[in-house]
Amino acid sequence: MSSVALADILKNIYSFVQILEGSRNDMVNSWDESALANAFQWARYCEQVYRQAEGKPYREDLDNQIRAIGQLPLALGDVQICLETLKGSSETLRKNPHLSDHLFTAVITSYGVTPGAKQDLIKDCFQLSRTKAVGQMTSNLASLVEKTDSGQSELNRCQARLLWRHIKTVLSSSYKKERSESYITAKLVATACDQNGIEILLHVLLTQDDTGQCTKIMECKQFVLKWMLQNLALRKSIQKKGVPDLWQAPKQFLVKVAAEYFSFFTAYIQFLVQLGSDMSLEYGGSGMEYTWRFMHGKDSKTFSYAILLEHFAELLKSDQHVTSAVVKTLESLALKSEVNI
């Protein structure tokens, strides 16, 4: 291949890359069917370049040149620019949740009438709908579940699985990190303020994911965990934002999450220890036994000495590493006379 021909090919590929970049930001909102058709034309050109390079001696050099394009500061999310990527240029263009709804017909038309087109269409529509429809799906689930404790529990788990898939999709594939994190934060706030929202968020942290993307999964889980500890576990934040208290969630779920995440376990123990430190020994009078009560304010249905004991009892029924950590913490505190626990 001559240097002139290679330069023209690389120039055209870069043109498609720029179009692909434009399809993943606000610029795509101005696209009409003509603009989309032009984008698919460039995609088909790139696919042709891939086919023609197969088995040719210049393939490796071309791949290196294309990878050099990928080193430029482009906002393409997780799309890696190389010769192999060009093989599915049309597919990469289609699998884009940023495309406007009014372009849906044009997207369907782009599949053509090949034997596997119907299956590809169904698969890709499902992939795209996961991002846009998850909120609506979650809100509609409540009307489909019987209003019982078991039904509500299953609904919470189902909502958590949907929310988790949405969080993972947005945080893993978006090229604008700050915008994506801001969007997911708003979702977390809205979920926390809903009835059973705290339990749903705890389920998100416990949701198993077998996609094999360990690093991305942990990054997304840590984002949710960090937000919960910063905004739901601290009483000042709770009072300021008007969101529920994390520690009022069912104890069995708090303990399960504590067994999975050390930072959550640490925050949980610190909260319980502080709760005990806020209590003092009080004599009931009239033959009643001594008991522990809050030094400032009255006991409530939410927190009292009895409830504090229930939390520790639940922790001591957990996994061995949790039980051992709790015992060591209590033994350490028992040596400090100034700590009321």
CSV table of C-alpha atoms in Angstrom, one decimal:
chain,number,residue,atom,x,y,z
A,1,MET,CA,0.0,0.0,0.0
A,2,SER,CA,1.4,3.4,-0.9
A,3,SER,CA,1.9,6.1,1.7
A,4,VAL,CA,-0.7,8.3,-0.1
A,5,ALA,CA,-3.4,5.6,0.0
A,6,LEU,CA,-2.6,4.8,3.7
A,7,ALA,CA,-2.8,8.5,4.5
A,8,ASP,CA,-6.3,8.7,2.9
A,9,ILE,CA,-7.5,5.7,4.7
A,10,LEU,CA,-6.3,7.0,8.1
A,11,LYS,CA,-7.9,10.4,7.3
A,12,ASN,CA,-11.2,8.7,6.6
A,13,ILE,CA,-11.0,6.5,9.7
A,14,TYR,CA,-10.4,9.6,11.8
A,15,SER,CA,-13.4,11.2,10.2
A,16,PHE,CA,-15.5,8.2,11.4
A,17,VAL,CA,-13.9,8.4,14.9
A,18,GLN,CA,-14.9,12.0,15.1
A,19,ILE,CA,-18.5,11.1,14.1
A,20,LEU,CA,-18.5,8.3,16.7
A,21,GLU,CA,-17.3,10.8,19.3
A,22,GLY,CA,-20.1,13.3,18.4
A,23,SER,CA,-22.6,10.5,18.8
A,24,ARG,CA,-21.7,10.2,22.4
A,25,ASN,CA,-22.2,13.8,23.6
A,26,ASP,CA,-24.8,16.5,23.3
A,27,MET,CA,-24.0,17.0,19.7
A,28,VAL,CA,-26.1,13.9,18.8
A,29,ASN,CA,-29.2,15.8,19.9
A,30,SER,CA,-29.0,17.8,16.6
A,31,TRP,CA,-28.8,14.7,14.4
A,32,ASP,CA,-31.6,13.9,12.0
A,33,GLU,CA,-32.0,10.7,9.9
A,34,SER,CA,-29.8,12.1,7.2
A,35,ALA,CA,-26.9,12.6,9.7
A,36,LEU,CA,-27.4,9.1,11.1
A,37,ALA,CA,-27.4,7.6,7.6
A,38,ASN,CA,-24.1,9.5,6.9
A,39,ALA,CA,-22.7,8.1,10.1
A,40,PHE,CA,-23.6,4.5,9.0
A,41,GLN,CA,-22.1,5.1,5.6
A,42,TRP,CA,-18.7,6.0,7.3
A,43,ALA,CA,-19.1,2.9,9.5
A,44,ARG,CA,-19.6,0.7,6.5
A,45,TYR,CA,-16.5,2.2,4.9
A,46,CYS,CA,-14.4,1.3,8.0
A,47,GLU,CA,-15.8,-2.2,8.0
A,48,GLN,CA,-14.7,-2.5,4.3
A,49,VAL,CA,-11.2,-1.3,5.3
A,50,TYR,CA,-11.1,-4.1,7.9
A,51,ARG,CA,-12.2,-6.8,5.3
A,52,GLN,CA,-9.7,-5.7,2.7
A,53,ALA,CA,-6.8,-5.7,5.2
A,54,GLU,CA,-7.4,-9.3,6.3
A,55,GLY,CA,-4.4,-11.4,5.3
A,56,LYS,CA,-2.6,-8.6,3.7
A,57,PRO,CA,1.1,-7.8,4.5
A,58,TYR,CA,0.3,-4.2,5.5
A,59,ARG,CA,-2.3,-5.3,8.1
A,60,GLU,CA,0.0,-4.9,11.1
A,61,ASP,CA,1.3,-1.5,10.0
A,62,LEU,CA,-2.3,-0.3,9.4
A,63,ASP,CA,-3.4,-1.6,12.8
A,64,ASN,CA,-0.5,0.3,14.5
A,65,GLN,CA,-1.4,3.5,12.6
A,66,ILE,CA,-5.1,3.2,13.7
A,67,ARG,CA,-4.1,2.5,17.3
A,68,ALA,CA,-2.1,5.8,17.1
A,69,ILE,CA,-5.4,7.6,16.3
A,70,GLY,CA,-6.8,6.0,19.5
A,71,GLN,CA,-4.0,7.7,21.5
A,72,LEU,CA,-5.5,11.1,20.7
A,73,PRO,CA,-7.6,12.8,23.4
A,74,LEU,CA,-11.0,11.4,22.3
A,75,ALA,CA,-14.1,11.0,24.4
A,76,LEU,CA,-15.2,7.5,23.4
A,77,GLY,CA,-15.8,5.9,26.7
A,78,ASP,CA,-14.7,2.3,26.7
A,79,VAL,CA,-14.4,2.0,22.9
A,80,GLN,CA,-10.8,1.1,21.9
A,81,ILE,CA,-9.7,2.3,18.5
A,82,CYS,CA,-7.9,-0.4,16.5
A,83,LEU,CA,-8.3,-2.4,13.3
A,84,GLU,CA,-10.3,-5.1,15.0
A,85,THR,CA,-12.8,-2.4,16.3
A,86,LEU,CA,-13.5,-1.4,12.7
A,87,LYS,CA,-15.0,-4.8,12.1
A,88,GLY,CA,-18.0,-3.9,14.1
A,89,SER,CA,-18.2,-0.1,13.3
A,90,SER,CA,-22.0,-0.2,12.6
A,91,GLU,CA,-22.6,-2.2,15.8
A,92,THR,CA,-20.6,0.3,17.8
A,93,LEU,CA,-22.6,3.1,16.4
A,94,ARG,CA,-25.9,1.4,17.1
A,95,LYS,CA,-25.1,0.4,20.7
A,96,ASN,CA,-25.3,4.0,21.9
A,97,PRO,CA,-27.9,5.0,24.5
A,98,HIS,CA,-27.2,8.7,23.7
A,99,LEU,CA,-29.0,8.4,20.4
A,100,SER,CA,-32.4,10.2,20.4
A,101,ASP,CA,-35.7,8.3,20.4
A,102,HIS,CA,-36.8,9.9,17.1
A,103,LEU,CA,-33.9,8.1,15.4
A,104,PHE,CA,-35.1,4.7,16.5
A,105,THR,CA,-36.7,3.9,13.1
A,106,ALA,CA,-33.5,4.8,11.3
A,107,VAL,CA,-31.5,2.6,13.7
A,108,ILE,CA,-33.9,-0.4,13.0
A,109,THR,CA,-33.5,0.2,9.2
A,110,SER,CA,-29.8,0.0,9.5
A,111,TYR,CA,-29.9,-3.7,10.4
A,112,GLY,CA,-31.0,-4.6,6.9
A,113,VAL,CA,-32.4,-8.0,6.0
A,114,THR,CA,-29.5,-10.4,6.7
A,115,PRO,CA,-30.3,-13.8,8.2
A,116,GLY,CA,-29.1,-12.8,11.7
A,117,ALA,CA,-30.5,-9.3,11.6
A,118,LYS,CA,-33.6,-10.1,13.7
A,119,GLN,CA,-31.7,-11.7,16.5
A,120,ASP,CA,-29.1,-8.8,16.5
A,121,LEU,CA,-32.0,-6.3,16.6
A,122,ILE,CA,-33.7,-7.9,19.6
A,123,LYS,CA,-30.4,-8.3,21.5
A,124,ASP,CA,-29.3,-4.7,20.9
A,125,CYS,CA,-32.7,-3.2,21.7
A,126,PHE,CA,-32.6,-5.0,25.0
A,127,GLN,CA,-29.1,-3.6,25.6
A,128,LEU,CA,-30.2,0.0,24.9
A,129,SER,CA,-33.4,-0.2,26.8
A,130,ARG,CA,-31.7,-1.2,30.0
A,131,THR,CA,-30.4,2.3,30.4
A,132,LYS,CA,-33.5,4.3,29.4
A,133,ALA,CA,-36.2,2.0,30.8
A,134,VAL,CA,-34.8,0.9,34.2
A,135,GLY,CA,-36.4,3.8,36.1
A,136,GLN,CA,-39.8,3.1,34.7
A,137,MET,CA,-39.5,-0.6,35.2
A,138,THR,CA,-38.5,-0.2,38.8
A,139,SER,CA,-41.4,2.2,39.6
A,140,ASN,CA,-44.0,-0.1,37.9
A,141,LEU,CA,-42.9,-3.3,39.8
A,142,ALA,CA,-44.7,-2.3,43.0
A,143,SER,CA,-48.1,-2.7,41.4
A,144,LEU,CA,-47.3,-6.2,40.3
A,145,VAL,CA,-46.3,-7.6,43.7
A,146,GLU,CA,-48.6,-8.8,46.4
A,147,LYS,CA,-48.5,-6.5,49.4
A,148,THR,CA,-47.0,-9.1,51.9
A,149,ASP,CA,-43.7,-9.2,53.7
A,150,SER,CA,-42.4,-11.9,51.4
A,151,GLY,CA,-43.7,-10.0,48.4
A,152,GLN,CA,-42.2,-6.8,49.5
A,153,SER,CA,-38.9,-8.4,50.2
A,154,GLU,CA,-38.7,-10.0,46.7
A,155,LEU,CA,-39.7,-6.6,45.2
A,156,ASN,CA,-36.8,-5.0,47.0
A,157,ARG,CA,-34.4,-7.5,45.7
A,158,CYS,CA,-35.7,-7.2,42.2
A,159,GLN,CA,-35.5,-3.4,42.3
A,160,ALA,CA,-32.0,-3.6,43.6
A,161,ARG,CA,-30.9,-5.9,40.7
A,162,LEU,CA,-32.4,-3.5,38.2
A,163,LEU,CA,-30.8,-0.5,39.9
A,164,TRP,CA,-27.4,-2.2,40.1
A,165,ARG,CA,-27.4,-3.0,36.4
A,166,HIS,CA,-28.3,0.6,35.7
A,167,ILE,CA,-25.5,1.9,37.9
A,168,LYS,CA,-23.0,-0.4,36.4
A,169,THR,CA,-24.0,0.4,32.8
A,170,VAL,CA,-23.8,4.2,33.4
A,171,LEU,CA,-20.6,4.3,35.4
A,172,SER,CA,-18.8,1.8,33.2
A,173,SER,CA,-19.6,3.0,29.8
A,174,SER,CA,-20.0,6.8,30.0
A,175,TYR,CA,-17.1,8.9,28.8
A,176,LYS,CA,-18.1,11.9,31.1
A,177,LYS,CA,-17.2,10.6,34.6
A,178,GLU,CA,-18.4,13.7,36.5
A,179,ARG,CA,-21.7,13.8,34.7
A,180,SER,CA,-22.3,10.1,35.1
A,181,GLU,CA,-21.4,10.2,38.8
A,182,SER,CA,-23.7,13.2,39.3
A,183,TYR,CA,-26.5,11.4,37.6
A,184,ILE,CA,-26.1,8.2,39.7
A,185,THR,CA,-25.8,10.2,42.8
A,186,ALA,CA,-29.3,11.7,42.1
A,187,LYS,CA,-30.6,8.2,41.6
A,188,LEU,CA,-29.1,7.1,44.9
A,189,VAL,CA,-30.7,10.1,46.7
A,190,ALA,CA,-34.1,9.4,45.1
A,191,THR,CA,-33.9,5.7,46.0
A,192,ALA,CA,-32.8,6.4,49.6
A,193,CYS,CA,-35.8,8.7,50.2
A,194,ASP,CA,-38.3,6.1,48.9
A,195,GLN,CA,-40.0,3.7,51.2
A,196,ASN,CA,-37.7,0.7,51.7
A,197,GLY,CA,-35.1,2.6,49.8
A,198,ILE,CA,-32.3,1.9,52.3
A,199,GLU,CA,-32.9,-1.8,52.2
A,200,ILE,CA,-32.8,-1.6,48.3
A,201,LEU,CA,-29.4,0.1,48.4
A,202,LEU,CA,-28.1,-2.5,50.8
A,203,HIS,CA,-29.3,-5.2,48.4
A,204,VAL,CA,-27.4,-3.4,45.6
A,205,LEU,CA,-24.2,-3.9,47.6
A,206,LEU,CA,-25.0,-7.6,48.1
A,207,THR,CA,-26.1,-8.3,44.5
A,208,GLN,CA,-23.9,-10.9,42.9
A,209,ASP,CA,-22.5,-10.2,39.4
A,210,ASP,CA,-21.0,-12.9,37.3
A,211,THR,CA,-20.1,-10.9,34.3
A,212,GLY,CA,-16.4,-11.3,35.0
A,213,GLN,CA,-15.7,-7.5,35.0
A,214,CYS,CA,-14.2,-7.7,38.5
A,215,THR,CA,-12.4,-4.3,38.5
A,216,LYS,CA,-15.4,-2.4,37.1
A,217,ILE,CA,-17.8,-4.1,39.4
A,218,MET,CA,-15.8,-3.2,42.5
A,219,GLU,CA,-15.4,0.4,41.3
A,220,CYS,CA,-19.1,0.7,40.9
A,221,LYS,CA,-19.9,-1.0,44.3
A,222,GLN,CA,-17.3,1.2,46.0
A,223,PHE,CA,-19.0,4.3,44.6
A,224,VAL,CA,-22.3,3.3,46.0
A,225,LEU,CA,-20.8,2.3,49.3
A,226,LYS,CA,-18.8,5.5,49.7
A,227,TRP,CA,-22.0,7.6,49.0
A,228,MET,CA,-24.0,5.6,51.5
A,229,LEU,CA,-21.4,6.0,54.3
A,230,GLN,CA,-20.9,9.7,53.6
A,231,ASN,CA,-24.6,10.6,53.2
A,232,LEU,CA,-26.7,8.1,55.2
A,233,ALA,CA,-24.4,7.0,58.1
A,234,LEU,CA,-23.5,10.5,59.5
A,235,ARG,CA,-26.3,12.1,61.5
A,236,LYS,CA,-25.3,15.7,60.4
A,237,SER,CA,-25.7,14.7,56.8
A,238,ILE,CA,-29.0,12.9,57.5
A,239,GLN,CA,-30.5,16.0,59.2
A,240,LYS,CA,-29.2,18.3,56.6
A,241,LYS,CA,-30.5,16.4,53.6
A,242,GLY,CA,-33.6,14.9,55.1
A,243,VAL,CA,-32.8,11.4,54.1
A,244,PRO,CA,-33.4,8.3,56.2
A,245,ASP,CA,-30.8,6.9,58.7
A,246,LEU,CA,-28.8,4.0,57.4
A,247,TRP,CA,-28.7,2.3,60.8
A,248,GLN,CA,-32.4,2.0,61.0
A,249,ALA,CA,-32.4,-0.6,58.3
A,250,PRO,CA,-33.1,-4.2,59.2
A,251,LYS,CA,-30.2,-5.6,61.2
A,252,GLN,CA,-29.8,-8.7,59.2
A,253,PHE,CA,-29.0,-6.7,56.1
A,254,LEU,CA,-26.6,-4.4,57.9
A,255,VAL,CA,-24.7,-7.4,59.2
A,256,LYS,CA,-24.5,-9.0,55.7
A,257,VAL,CA,-23.1,-5.9,54.2
A,258,ALA,CA,-20.7,-5.5,57.1
A,259,ALA,CA,-19.4,-9.0,56.4
A,260,GLU,CA,-18.7,-8.1,52.8
A,261,TYR,CA,-17.2,-4.6,53.2
A,262,PHE,CA,-14.6,-3.7,55.9
A,263,SER,CA,-15.3,0.0,55.6
A,264,PHE,CA,-19.0,-0.6,56.3
A,265,PHE,CA,-18.2,-2.9,59.2
A,266,THR,CA,-15.9,-0.2,60.7
A,267,ALA,CA,-18.6,2.5,60.3
A,268,TYR,CA,-21.2,0.2,61.8
A,269,ILE,CA,-19.1,-0.6,64.9
A,270,GLN,CA,-18.3,3.0,65.4
A,271,PHE,CA,-21.9,3.9,65.3
A,272,LEU,CA,-22.8,1.2,67.9
A,273,VAL,CA,-20.0,2.2,70.1
A,274,GLN,CA,-20.9,5.9,70.0
A,275,LEU,CA,-24.5,4.8,70.8
A,276,GLY,CA,-23.3,3.0,73.9
A,277,SER,CA,-21.1,5.9,74.9
A,278,ASP,CA,-24.1,8.2,74.8
A,279,MET,CA,-25.8,6.1,77.5
A,280,SER,CA,-25.4,6.1,81.3
A,281,LEU,CA,-26.4,3.7,84.0
A,282,GLU,CA,-29.7,4.5,85.6
A,283,TYR,CA,-31.6,3.0,88.6
A,284,GLY,CA,-35.2,2.4,87.9
A,285,GLY,CA,-36.4,2.7,91.5
A,286,SER,CA,-39.1,0.8,93.3
A,287,GLY,CA,-37.1,-2.4,93.2
A,288,MET,CA,-36.4,-2.2,89.5
A,289,GLU,CA,-33.0,-3.2,88.2
A,290,TYR,CA,-30.3,-0.9,86.8
A,291,THR,CA,-30.6,-0.1,83.1
A,292,TRP,CA,-28.8,2.0,80.5
A,293,ARG,CA,-30.5,5.1,79.1
A,294,PHE,CA,-29.4,7.9,76.8
A,295,MET,CA,-27.8,10.8,78.8
A,296,HIS,CA,-29.4,13.4,76.4
A,297,GLY,CA,-33.0,12.8,75.3
A,298,LYS,CA,-35.2,9.8,75.7
A,299,ASP,CA,-35.1,6.3,74.4
A,300,SER,CA,-37.1,5.8,71.2
A,301,LYS,CA,-38.5,2.9,69.2
A,302,THR,CA,-35.5,3.2,66.9
A,303,PHE,CA,-32.6,3.2,69.4
A,304,SER,CA,-32.5,2.0,73.0
A,305,TYR,CA,-30.3,-0.2,75.1
A,306,ALA,CA,-32.3,-3.3,74.1
A,307,ILE,CA,-32.0,-2.5,70.4
A,308,LEU,CA,-28.2,-1.9,70.9
A,309,LEU,CA,-27.9,-5.4,72.3
A,310,GLU,CA,-29.9,-6.8,69.4
A,311,HIS,CA,-27.4,-5.3,66.9
A,312,PHE,CA,-24.5,-6.8,68.7
A,313,ALA,CA,-26.3,-10.2,69.0
A,314,GLU,CA,-26.9,-10.2,65.2
A,315,LEU,CA,-23.2,-9.4,64.5
A,316,LEU,CA,-22.1,-12.2,66.8
A,317,LYS,CA,-24.2,-14.6,64.6
A,318,SER,CA,-22.4,-13.6,61.5
A,319,ASP,CA,-19.3,-15.1,59.8
A,320,GLN,CA,-16.3,-16.0,61.9
A,321,HIS,CA,-14.2,-13.0,60.8
A,322,VAL,CA,-17.0,-10.6,61.8
A,323,THR,CA,-17.6,-12.3,65.1
A,324,SER,CA,-13.9,-12.3,66.0
A,325,ALA,CA,-13.6,-8.6,65.1
A,326,VAL,CA,-16.6,-7.7,67.2
A,327,VAL,CA,-15.3,-9.7,70.2
A,328,LYS,CA,-11.9,-8.0,70.0
A,329,THR,CA,-13.6,-4.6,69.8
A,330,LEU,CA,-15.8,-5.3,72.9
A,331,GLU,CA,-12.8,-6.7,74.9
A,332,SER,CA,-10.8,-3.6,74.0
A,333,LEU,CA,-13.6,-1.3,75.1
A,334,ALA,CA,-14.1,-3.2,78.4
A,335,LEU,CA,-10.6,-2.1,79.4
A,336,LYS,CA,-11.5,1.5,79.1
A,337,SER,CA,-13.5,2.6,82.1
A,338,GLU,CA,-14.6,5.8,80.5
A,339,VAL,CA,-16.6,4.0,77.8
A,340,ASN,CA,-20.1,3.1,78.8
A,341,ILE,CA,-20.7,-0.2,77.0
